[in-house]
Amino acid sequence: MTNRETFQFKTEVKQLLDLIVNSLYSNREIFLRELISNASDAIDKLRFKAQTNPEILGDDTEFKIKIIPDKKNRTIEVADNGIGMTKDEVIENLGTIAQSGTAAFIEAMEQADKEKGELPELIGQFGVGFYSAFIAADRVTVITKAAGSDQAVKWESSGDGSYTIEDVHKEGRGTRVILHLRENREGEDEEDFTDEFTIRRIVKKHSDFVAYPIVMDVERDEPVPESEAILDKDGKPVEGQTRKVVKEETLNSMKAIWLKNKDEVTEEEHNEFYRHLSHDWNPPLSHLHMKLEGVIEYVALLYIPSKAPFDLFRPERRHGISLYCKRVFIMDDCQELFPEYLRFVRGVVDAPDLNLNVSREILQQDAVVRNIRKNLVKRVLSHLAGLDAEKYETFWNEFGAILKEGVYTDIENREKLADLLRYRSTGSEGRLISLKDYVAGMKPDQETIYYITGDDITSLANHPHLERLKEKGYDVLLMADPVDEWVVQALTEYDGKKLKSAEKGDLELDKVDEKKKGEYEKLFLHIKSVLDDHIKEVRPSTRLKDSVACLSGDQYDMSAYMEKILKASGHKLPENKRILEVNLEHPYMI
Ligand code: ADP
Ligand code: MG
């Protein structure tokens, strides 16, 4: 009697599988990397659990990932002795997609450059690696037994909307993923994934750094030992006798490149390792490899990506740092080691003094971790400061908006972060300048750094509020990113110079002529009485030259842009009346 049950995939999985099954691929081999990476994760999880519960390992302590090709039946299997899954976990992990990025994935998938083989890469990036099995297979079977359980389960699907689950027998814990390979389609690569040398090449290329041996049985001709050899008529062994033997070979080098000497790691290795970590097919913009010895010890190999991932601004975005202790994986997505505003950095931190039993809660309070974090942040910031201008601009365009968050969240490093800021300005002709550049270019009589915020650089540059500043030849920083509103609240000074909004408060450019002001008092009172519901005050303008009037804010008022941002994000704001400024020099007024 069979206990097989049929389940429907969740809608988003159905959608995803539909796309995967019906696409053509020029680079299908990536599925193997994804399955190996899952196997490696499963062993990591088991080892981590065994730190507190060593019995869980039993006598199966030799961790490995085995690839088993079968030419005759056209299958390839990836087997591990990791943590395995219970029936509930199978349903949860292989029937749904935990991440909320599916919609974004499908969108990206539709836009991907199919010629360049970007499709399979996306699968890894979006954390839906398991389903990549359907790139190469028309049926996938998973047989798995959770560590500490006596019951194994079999999951099977043809990627067509449903899957089956049944209880089965399996020796030992861990997971076997069996792909029933489909025929190659026209227009696809023509790889034979059961071929030994194809498999070797793929493993070497994508999974060389995996920390566990990836093994495969290979058949070789071996000289027959003398004792078993056929003898000639003189009783001597016939020469050149061979026999077939099957040997398990390890296909990956497992080298932890972060532990190598800095100058022994080639650029090629960096690129591969970065790709292995990030699933990003663009080479990194730069890397930072360091070894700290002394009171706190750690090795870190960090990469600055050259392109922002699609989900950088999503709240559930994972951090890019994996934490190790003497090559033993502790956790990925290690938020404790880096502040939010450096979440774009990818890499590995290996700290020998860490306690392997740490949990996330403990990590936060751990003095070693806090020290490492402090040091890492400093090193990353000075690394960024040392990038050449061209690289820095690439970096800034991709990640500047994120780095800016640090200005208001990391008081300790605020000055360093201020040095890293870049803006366009009215005088910079489209170039990005630093605050240092700005200060160096200040006019002799200029005491203040002027800026204006808004959502469009061009309209900011032509804003009437800047008329007088332009006339005086003062440069104005154009801040066209919502986050800048928070930056200028935190960063009130740079190099001893105050930052001042060109649309708020008195610009203090010239003394207002009090006599003249008196002459207009009646008119101002009249305007105010007419527009009382809309404006707070009428004042002679200190910022206009060609325009007759403008609205501005008081020094401590919210800027117009901030108001817009907050309203757009659904905040209910009390009415914020603006000041009507009148240009007393304007022909209309004279
Ligand atoms: P990700 O690896 O990013 O979590 P995948 O789609 O690759 O996403 O895998 C989905 C989930 O299925 C994994 O998180 C894991 O819980 C489970 N899984 C996949 N392969 C294995 C395996 N070999 N052993 C144990 N669990 C696995
Ligand atoms: Mg995976």
XYZ file of C-alpha atoms and ligand atoms in Angstrom:
618
model
C 0.000 0.000 0.000
C 1.338 3.362 -0.904
C 1.039 6.374 1.346
C 1.622 8.813 -1.448
C -0.107 12.187 -1.166
C -0.355 14.863 -3.832
C 0.084 18.543 -3.002
C -0.350 21.676 -5.063
C 2.516 24.160 -5.154
C 1.810 27.621 -3.806
C 0.860 30.043 -6.569
C 4.194 31.825 -6.631
C 6.090 28.532 -6.963
C 3.811 27.493 -9.803
C 4.492 30.749 -11.557
C 8.202 30.417 -10.997
C 8.347 26.824 -12.196
C 6.355 27.702 -15.250
C 8.962 30.278 -16.161
C 11.872 27.973 -15.400
C 10.453 24.989 -17.249
C 9.544 26.991 -20.330
C 12.751 28.972 -20.786
C 15.738 28.140 -22.909
C 19.129 28.254 -21.325
C 22.596 28.715 -22.633
C 24.196 28.140 -19.273
C 22.275 25.420 -17.483
C 25.183 24.109 -15.437
C 24.423 26.535 -12.624
C 21.834 24.111 -11.230
C 24.669 21.940 -9.953
C 26.173 24.788 -7.989
C 22.797 25.506 -6.400
C 22.257 21.915 -5.331
C 25.801 21.659 -4.008
C 25.364 24.891 -2.122
C 22.177 23.557 -0.516
C 24.015 20.367 0.432
C 26.815 22.408 1.941
C 24.314 24.575 3.835
C 22.680 21.415 5.161
C 26.027 20.174 6.507
C 26.750 23.595 7.999
C 23.422 23.493 9.801
C 24.074 20.037 11.122
C 27.540 20.927 12.366
C 26.209 23.994 14.027
C 23.550 22.006 15.814
C 26.125 19.425 16.826
C 28.029 22.077 18.765
C 25.403 21.879 21.468
C 24.139 18.398 20.733
C 27.015 16.169 19.612
C 24.951 12.939 19.730
C 23.092 14.112 16.681
C 26.052 13.097 14.494
C 26.095 9.444 15.547
C 29.002 7.690 13.871
C 28.483 9.454 10.559
C 31.023 12.225 11.111
C 32.732 12.338 7.756
C 30.893 15.136 6.005
C 30.743 15.043 2.276
C 28.688 15.784 -0.781
C 28.507 13.057 -3.355
C 27.670 13.429 -7.012
C 26.344 10.306 -8.657
C 25.859 10.407 -12.419
C 24.084 7.567 -14.175
C 24.601 7.617 -17.918
C 22.290 4.723 -18.661
C 19.286 6.071 -16.797
C 20.144 9.688 -17.583
C 20.095 10.879 -13.991
C 22.421 12.867 -11.806
C 22.179 12.819 -8.035
C 23.565 15.160 -5.409
C 23.648 13.511 -1.994
C 24.704 14.909 1.355
C 24.895 13.737 4.941
C 23.703 17.061 6.297
C 20.755 17.913 8.458
C 18.036 16.493 6.186
C 14.384 17.456 6.365
C 11.296 16.174 8.106
C 8.075 15.796 6.140
C 6.827 19.181 7.368
C 10.100 20.822 6.428
C 9.960 19.314 2.961
C 6.501 20.774 2.422
C 7.623 24.110 3.805
C 10.948 24.326 1.936
C 10.177 22.660 -1.373
C 6.580 23.703 -1.824
C 6.678 27.391 -1.032
C 9.087 30.257 -1.434
C 9.922 31.850 1.878
C 11.303 35.034 0.423
C 8.960 37.710 -0.686
C 11.102 38.469 -3.723
C 9.216 36.254 -6.149
C 7.457 39.042 -7.975
C 10.716 40.920 -8.358
C 12.358 37.730 -9.512
C 9.791 37.117 -12.199
C 10.165 40.676 -13.380
C 13.949 40.401 -13.480
C 13.670 37.066 -15.245
C 11.593 38.633 -17.981
C 14.106 41.410 -18.427
C 17.240 39.278 -18.250
C 19.582 39.083 -21.173
C 18.944 35.539 -22.280
C 21.789 35.524 -24.783
C 24.300 36.236 -22.064
C 23.015 33.372 -19.999
C 21.825 35.570 -17.185
C 18.700 33.570 -16.498
C 20.224 30.804 -14.431
C 22.274 33.295 -12.425
C 19.137 35.052 -11.313
C 17.849 31.873 -9.784
C 20.716 31.782 -7.340
C 20.502 35.459 -6.535
C 16.881 35.276 -5.584
C 17.266 32.401 -3.165
C 15.184 30.000 -5.193
C 18.147 27.769 -6.026
C 16.466 24.441 -5.485
C 14.023 25.024 -8.308
C 16.909 25.481 -10.720
C 16.951 21.673 -10.840
C 14.139 22.054 -13.369
C 16.513 23.803 -15.750
C 17.985 20.446 -16.597
C 15.432 17.915 -15.395
C 11.857 17.112 -16.261
C 11.390 15.234 -13.021
C 13.083 15.768 -9.678
C 13.090 13.324 -6.772
C 14.219 14.249 -3.273
C 14.729 11.584 -0.636
C 15.589 12.970 2.751
C 15.881 11.961 6.381
C 16.244 14.550 9.119
C 19.053 14.122 11.633
C 17.658 12.360 14.683
C 14.570 11.023 12.876
C 13.865 7.404 11.797
C 11.459 8.243 9.028
C 12.563 9.310 5.570
C 10.346 11.053 3.016
C 10.312 11.183 -0.735
C 9.263 14.321 -2.595
C 8.757 14.212 -6.327
C 7.599 16.630 -8.965
C 7.623 17.169 -12.697
C 7.464 20.918 -12.197
C 3.893 21.025 -13.438
C 1.987 22.485 -10.523
C 1.960 19.631 -8.045
C 4.274 17.358 -6.129
C 3.894 14.109 -4.254
C 5.137 13.077 -0.861
C 5.446 9.607 0.603
C 7.208 7.826 3.433
C 10.163 5.786 2.253
C 13.212 4.048 3.609
C 16.638 5.669 3.520
C 19.898 4.627 5.104
C 21.395 7.360 7.234
C 20.471 11.013 7.556
C 20.776 13.639 4.843
C 19.312 14.406 1.472
C 19.482 12.900 -2.006
C 18.350 15.093 -4.883
C 17.910 13.097 -8.062
C 17.463 14.838 -11.395
C 15.897 12.930 -14.259
C 17.610 14.812 -17.036
C 15.529 15.991 -19.944
C 16.529 16.101 -23.587
C 18.453 19.200 -24.603
C 16.297 21.618 -26.512
C 17.289 23.309 -29.687
C 19.062 26.566 -28.952
C 20.404 25.330 -25.625
C 23.852 24.280 -24.533
C 24.585 20.667 -25.332
C 26.093 19.570 -22.071
C 25.839 15.984 -20.974
C 25.512 16.301 -17.224
C 26.309 12.649 -16.681
C 29.753 13.032 -18.212
C 32.585 12.815 -15.687
C 34.632 15.604 -17.192
C 31.683 17.933 -17.565
C 30.900 17.450 -13.896
C 34.519 17.981 -12.873
C 34.682 21.186 -14.832
C 31.445 22.559 -13.418
C 32.378 21.754 -9.827
C 35.809 23.303 -10.224
C 34.331 26.410 -11.748
C 31.467 27.084 -9.390
C 31.997 25.128 -6.211
C 35.729 24.921 -5.661
C 35.589 26.825 -2.353
C 32.842 24.757 -0.813
C 34.238 23.727 2.550
C 33.311 20.040 2.287
C 34.657 17.449 -0.124
C 32.522 17.080 -3.221
C 33.222 13.531 -4.271
C 32.380 11.310 -7.197
C 33.113 7.684 -8.040
C 35.333 7.530 -11.069
C 36.380 4.506 -13.062
C 40.046 4.198 -13.923
C 42.316 1.663 -15.560
C 44.894 0.496 -13.078
C 47.860 -1.838 -13.560
C 46.955 -5.265 -12.256
C 49.035 -6.173 -9.184
C 51.537 -8.984 -9.741
C 49.744 -11.418 -7.495
C 46.623 -11.261 -9.638
C 48.243 -10.932 -13.040
C 47.995 -13.436 -15.872
C 51.331 -15.112 -16.329
C 53.068 -15.927 -19.597
C 54.508 -19.330 -20.418
C 57.691 -18.517 -18.505
C 55.637 -17.746 -15.385
C 56.148 -13.969 -15.655
C 53.246 -11.474 -15.598
C 52.109 -10.426 -19.083
C 53.029 -6.762 -19.515
C 50.547 -3.912 -19.764
C 47.701 -5.633 -17.961
C 45.123 -3.243 -16.546
C 41.829 -3.570 -14.783
C 38.951 -1.249 -14.097
C 38.728 0.136 -10.590
C 36.271 2.556 -9.101
C 37.639 5.200 -6.794
C 36.017 8.013 -4.960
C 37.739 11.243 -5.911
C 37.418 14.702 -4.436
C 36.661 17.273 -7.097
C 37.052 20.586 -5.234
C 40.069 22.129 -3.549
C 38.121 23.437 -0.503
C 40.732 26.076 0.023
C 39.575 28.908 2.211
C 41.141 31.688 0.209
C 40.643 34.214 2.986
C 43.245 32.319 5.004
C 45.857 32.558 2.273
C 48.387 35.338 2.152
C 47.074 38.462 0.540
C 49.429 38.419 -2.408
C 48.931 34.717 -3.073
C 45.330 35.195 -4.119
C 44.952 35.902 -7.825
C 42.365 38.197 -9.313
C 40.768 35.199 -10.948
C 40.351 33.537 -7.558
C 38.861 36.691 -6.116
C 36.352 36.902 -8.921
C 35.367 33.284 -8.511
C 35.106 33.506 -4.773
C 33.067 36.665 -4.972
C 30.723 34.997 -7.413
C 30.484 32.002 -5.147
C 29.499 34.264 -2.238
C 27.221 36.675 -3.995
C 25.771 34.980 -7.071
C 26.594 38.246 -8.796
C 27.956 37.754 -12.270
C 29.695 41.134 -12.385
C 33.225 41.098 -11.000
C 33.577 43.066 -7.754
C 34.633 46.694 -7.873
C 37.359 46.131 -5.319
C 38.311 43.918 -2.437
C 39.743 44.325 0.994
C 41.716 41.446 2.465
C 43.019 41.870 5.956
C 44.381 40.004 8.864
C 44.316 41.537 12.275
C 46.494 40.155 15.017
C 46.717 41.236 18.615
C 44.028 41.682 21.201
C 41.322 41.063 18.686
C 42.119 38.656 15.928
C 40.283 38.123 12.725
C 40.717 37.596 9.031
C 38.346 39.314 6.667
C 37.987 39.154 2.941
C 35.468 41.735 1.815
C 34.181 42.787 -1.582
C 32.588 45.984 -2.778
C 30.224 44.976 -5.597
C 30.273 46.941 -8.814
C 26.495 46.811 -9.128
C 23.732 47.133 -6.605
C 21.548 44.047 -6.238
C 17.861 44.467 -7.012
C 16.740 44.194 -3.423
C 19.153 46.551 -1.697
C 16.363 48.751 -0.426
C 14.045 46.027 0.733
C 13.733 45.754 4.482
C 14.226 41.984 4.415
C 17.421 42.356 2.409
C 20.097 40.072 3.813
C 23.482 41.334 4.849
C 26.360 40.031 2.870
C 28.752 38.825 5.536
C 29.349 35.213 6.464
C 30.923 34.554 9.810
C 33.366 31.708 10.355
C 35.422 30.529 13.262
C 38.596 28.769 12.153
C 36.979 27.801 8.838
C 33.879 26.445 10.528
C 30.868 28.242 9.245
C 28.831 29.967 11.946
C 26.267 32.022 10.087
C 25.637 34.032 6.999
C 23.702 37.257 6.875
C 25.698 38.354 9.926
C 24.148 41.708 10.770
C 26.042 42.032 14.004
C 29.332 42.626 12.220
C 28.302 45.497 10.048
C 25.952 48.426 10.363
C 22.962 48.654 8.035
C 24.540 51.332 5.929
C 27.307 48.957 4.859
C 24.923 46.166 3.920
C 26.211 46.148 0.360
C 29.599 44.733 1.415
C 29.959 41.011 0.728
C 32.513 38.698 2.219
C 33.791 36.482 4.945
C 34.978 37.202 8.455
C 36.845 34.440 10.239
C 37.391 35.096 13.921
C 39.270 32.409 15.857
C 38.273 33.711 19.303
C 34.580 33.372 18.831
C 32.626 30.902 20.792
C 31.107 28.443 18.347
C 27.956 28.144 20.373
C 27.001 31.730 19.842
C 23.500 32.659 18.944
C 22.523 35.901 17.314
C 21.330 37.326 20.616
C 24.646 36.598 22.270
C 26.616 37.908 19.317
C 25.131 41.335 19.787
C 26.525 41.608 23.275
C 29.757 39.806 22.628
C 32.722 42.068 23.281
C 34.853 40.325 20.660
C 32.190 40.875 18.054
C 31.752 44.499 18.989
C 35.453 45.098 18.703
C 35.661 43.410 15.355
C 32.721 45.432 14.117
C 34.268 48.695 15.166
C 37.494 47.840 13.475
C 35.873 46.504 10.307
C 33.803 49.636 9.829
C 36.880 51.841 10.138
C 38.769 49.724 7.644
C 35.958 49.677 5.126
C 35.492 53.443 5.332
C 39.165 54.112 4.798
C 39.202 51.589 1.976
C 36.396 53.503 0.278
C 38.227 56.775 0.847
C 41.260 55.283 -0.878
C 39.499 54.182 -4.071
C 40.554 56.051 -7.188
C 38.172 58.699 -8.470
C 36.677 56.614 -11.260
C 35.998 53.591 -9.070
C 34.655 55.777 -6.340
C 32.194 57.372 -8.698
C 30.939 53.952 -9.796
C 30.625 53.002 -6.171
C 28.861 56.242 -5.296
C 26.335 55.915 -8.077
C 25.423 52.394 -6.960
C 25.645 52.658 -3.193
C 25.926 56.336 -2.245
C 22.320 56.540 -1.136
C 22.929 53.708 1.314
C 26.209 54.989 2.636
C 24.494 58.295 3.406
C 22.336 56.515 5.981
C 25.496 56.257 8.053
C 25.740 60.023 8.434
C 22.710 60.006 10.703
C 23.014 56.541 12.188
C 26.719 56.280 13.007
C 27.738 59.261 15.083
C 31.154 57.831 15.791
C 32.115 57.798 12.125
C 30.149 60.823 11.009
C 33.171 62.862 10.036
C 34.672 60.084 7.962
C 31.330 59.549 6.276
C 30.977 63.258 5.577
C 34.268 63.080 3.677
C 32.814 60.319 1.524
C 29.724 62.277 0.463
C 29.473 63.439 -3.134
C 27.041 65.924 -4.650
C 26.447 67.841 -7.771
C 26.368 71.599 -7.289
C 25.356 74.694 -9.197
C 28.989 75.314 -10.046
C 30.201 71.759 -10.632
C 28.903 71.405 -14.196
C 27.439 68.008 -13.595
C 30.496 66.600 -11.830
C 30.264 65.092 -8.391
C 32.146 67.041 -5.751
C 33.022 66.306 -2.147
C 32.380 68.655 0.746
C 36.111 69.161 0.840
C 36.038 70.323 -2.785
C 33.159 72.610 -1.934
C 34.982 74.235 0.954
C 38.141 74.650 -1.123
C 36.097 76.515 -3.724
C 34.317 78.858 -1.308
C 34.511 82.587 -1.986
C 36.696 84.599 0.423
C 33.643 86.292 1.960
C 31.591 83.094 2.116
C 31.120 81.515 5.517
C 28.431 78.969 4.956
C 27.937 75.817 2.912
C 24.677 76.206 0.990
C 22.492 73.397 -0.213
C 19.023 72.854 -1.543
C 16.924 69.685 -1.453
C 14.338 68.491 -3.931
C 13.657 65.618 -6.247
C 15.184 66.772 -9.472
C 18.689 68.091 -10.038
C 17.824 70.256 -13.035
C 14.913 72.061 -11.465
C 16.928 72.506 -8.287
C 19.765 74.083 -10.235
C 17.321 76.605 -11.715
C 15.463 77.306 -8.515
C 14.656 81.015 -7.870
C 15.822 80.584 -4.281
C 19.365 80.413 -5.578
C 19.333 83.701 -7.524
C 21.231 85.794 -5.021
C 23.625 83.010 -4.149
C 24.465 82.622 -7.810
C 24.933 86.327 -8.185
C 27.478 86.278 -5.410
C 29.221 83.335 -7.052
C 28.483 81.009 -4.157
C 28.201 77.351 -5.052
C 25.111 75.445 -3.888
C 24.990 71.693 -3.299
C 22.071 70.094 -5.103
C 20.616 67.302 -2.994
C 18.126 65.236 -4.899
C 17.835 62.110 -2.822
C 15.212 61.698 -0.072
C 17.887 60.459 2.318
C 19.651 63.829 2.034
C 16.937 65.363 4.189
C 18.117 63.166 7.037
C 21.765 63.758 6.192
C 21.456 67.531 6.595
C 19.604 67.156 9.862
C 22.525 65.207 11.291
C 25.344 66.955 9.516
C 25.012 70.576 10.527
C 28.667 71.465 10.045
C 31.613 70.451 7.950
C 35.163 71.631 8.514
C 33.882 74.308 10.884
C 31.431 75.677 8.307
C 27.700 75.542 8.877
C 25.439 73.887 6.331
C 22.487 76.042 5.427
C 19.426 75.397 3.325
C 18.993 77.931 0.534
C 15.232 77.783 0.931
C 14.953 78.279 4.661
C 15.623 81.133 7.062
C 17.567 84.279 6.383
C 20.480 83.671 4.055
C 22.262 86.594 5.710
C 23.762 87.650 2.411
C 23.151 91.370 2.832
C 21.675 93.486 5.563
C 18.044 94.207 4.855
C 17.477 97.908 4.431
C 15.299 98.641 7.473
C 14.095 101.926 6.089
C 12.957 100.320 2.895
C 11.344 97.522 4.832
C 9.359 100.144 6.735
C 8.039 101.593 3.525
C 6.550 98.282 2.565
C 5.074 97.439 5.939
C 1.552 98.435 5.003
C 1.645 96.441 1.787
C 2.976 93.400 3.633
C 0.218 93.654 6.214
C -2.321 93.856 3.444
C -0.981 90.805 1.616
C -0.861 88.895 4.850
C -4.489 89.743 5.653
C -5.584 88.511 2.218
C -3.529 85.311 2.277
C -3.780 84.679 5.983
C -5.013 81.111 5.580
C -2.079 80.171 3.415
C 1.015 81.950 4.612
C 2.768 82.526 7.868
C 4.387 85.841 7.169
C 5.431 88.271 4.434
C 9.081 89.288 4.383
C 11.582 91.064 2.176
C 13.580 88.374 0.411
C 17.265 87.801 0.959
C 17.554 85.221 -1.775
C 15.752 86.523 -4.881
C 17.282 88.575 -7.635
C 15.224 88.164 -10.822
C 12.006 86.740 -9.453
C 9.509 88.880 -7.653
C 8.376 86.503 -4.949
C 8.842 83.029 -3.568
C 7.753 80.822 -0.715
C 10.331 79.779 1.813
C 10.585 78.156 5.198
C 11.733 79.360 8.563
C 15.100 78.165 9.649
C 13.650 75.264 11.650
C 10.730 74.497 9.368
C 10.506 71.320 7.438
C 11.784 71.727 3.903
C 9.299 71.557 1.058
C 10.942 68.358 -0.157
C 10.767 66.693 3.242
C 7.102 67.524 3.406
C 6.600 65.947 0.016
C 8.497 62.793 0.998
C 6.552 62.357 4.200
C 3.215 62.946 2.521
C 4.099 60.512 -0.230
C 4.805 57.845 2.361
C 1.395 58.353 3.910
C 2.215 60.617 6.858
C -0.445 63.017 7.996
C 1.266 66.336 8.614
C -0.094 69.419 10.344
C -0.408 72.236 7.892
C 2.927 73.910 7.519
C 2.492 77.500 6.365
C 5.285 78.982 4.292
C 6.725 82.454 4.308
C 6.012 84.697 1.328
C 9.197 86.467 0.362
C 9.052 89.547 -1.782
C 11.976 90.850 -3.766
C 12.191 94.551 -2.917
C 14.713 95.125 -5.723
C 12.354 93.840 -8.384
C 11.038 96.405 -10.945
C 7.464 95.612 -9.852
C 8.258 96.690 -6.349
C 10.183 99.871 -7.017
P 18.003 28.786 -0.197
O 19.128 27.791 -0.284
O 18.417 30.149 -0.653
O 17.328 28.800 1.139
P 16.777 26.995 -2.048
O 15.648 27.127 -3.004
O 18.084 26.641 -2.644
O 16.876 28.352 -1.239
O 16.405 25.908 -0.968
C 15.191 26.022 -0.249
C 15.259 25.342 1.089
O 15.170 23.930 0.962
C 16.557 25.554 1.853
O 16.526 26.747 2.588
C 16.566 24.335 2.776
O 15.798 24.588 3.931
C 15.893 23.283 1.963
N 16.881 22.412 1.310
C 17.245 22.415 0.028
N 18.185 21.492 -0.218
C 18.443 20.875 0.968
C 19.329 19.822 1.403
N 20.162 19.230 0.546
N 19.289 19.476 2.707
C 18.445 20.080 3.573
N 17.603 21.063 3.232
C 17.590 21.467 1.947
Mg 20.072 27.347 -2.030
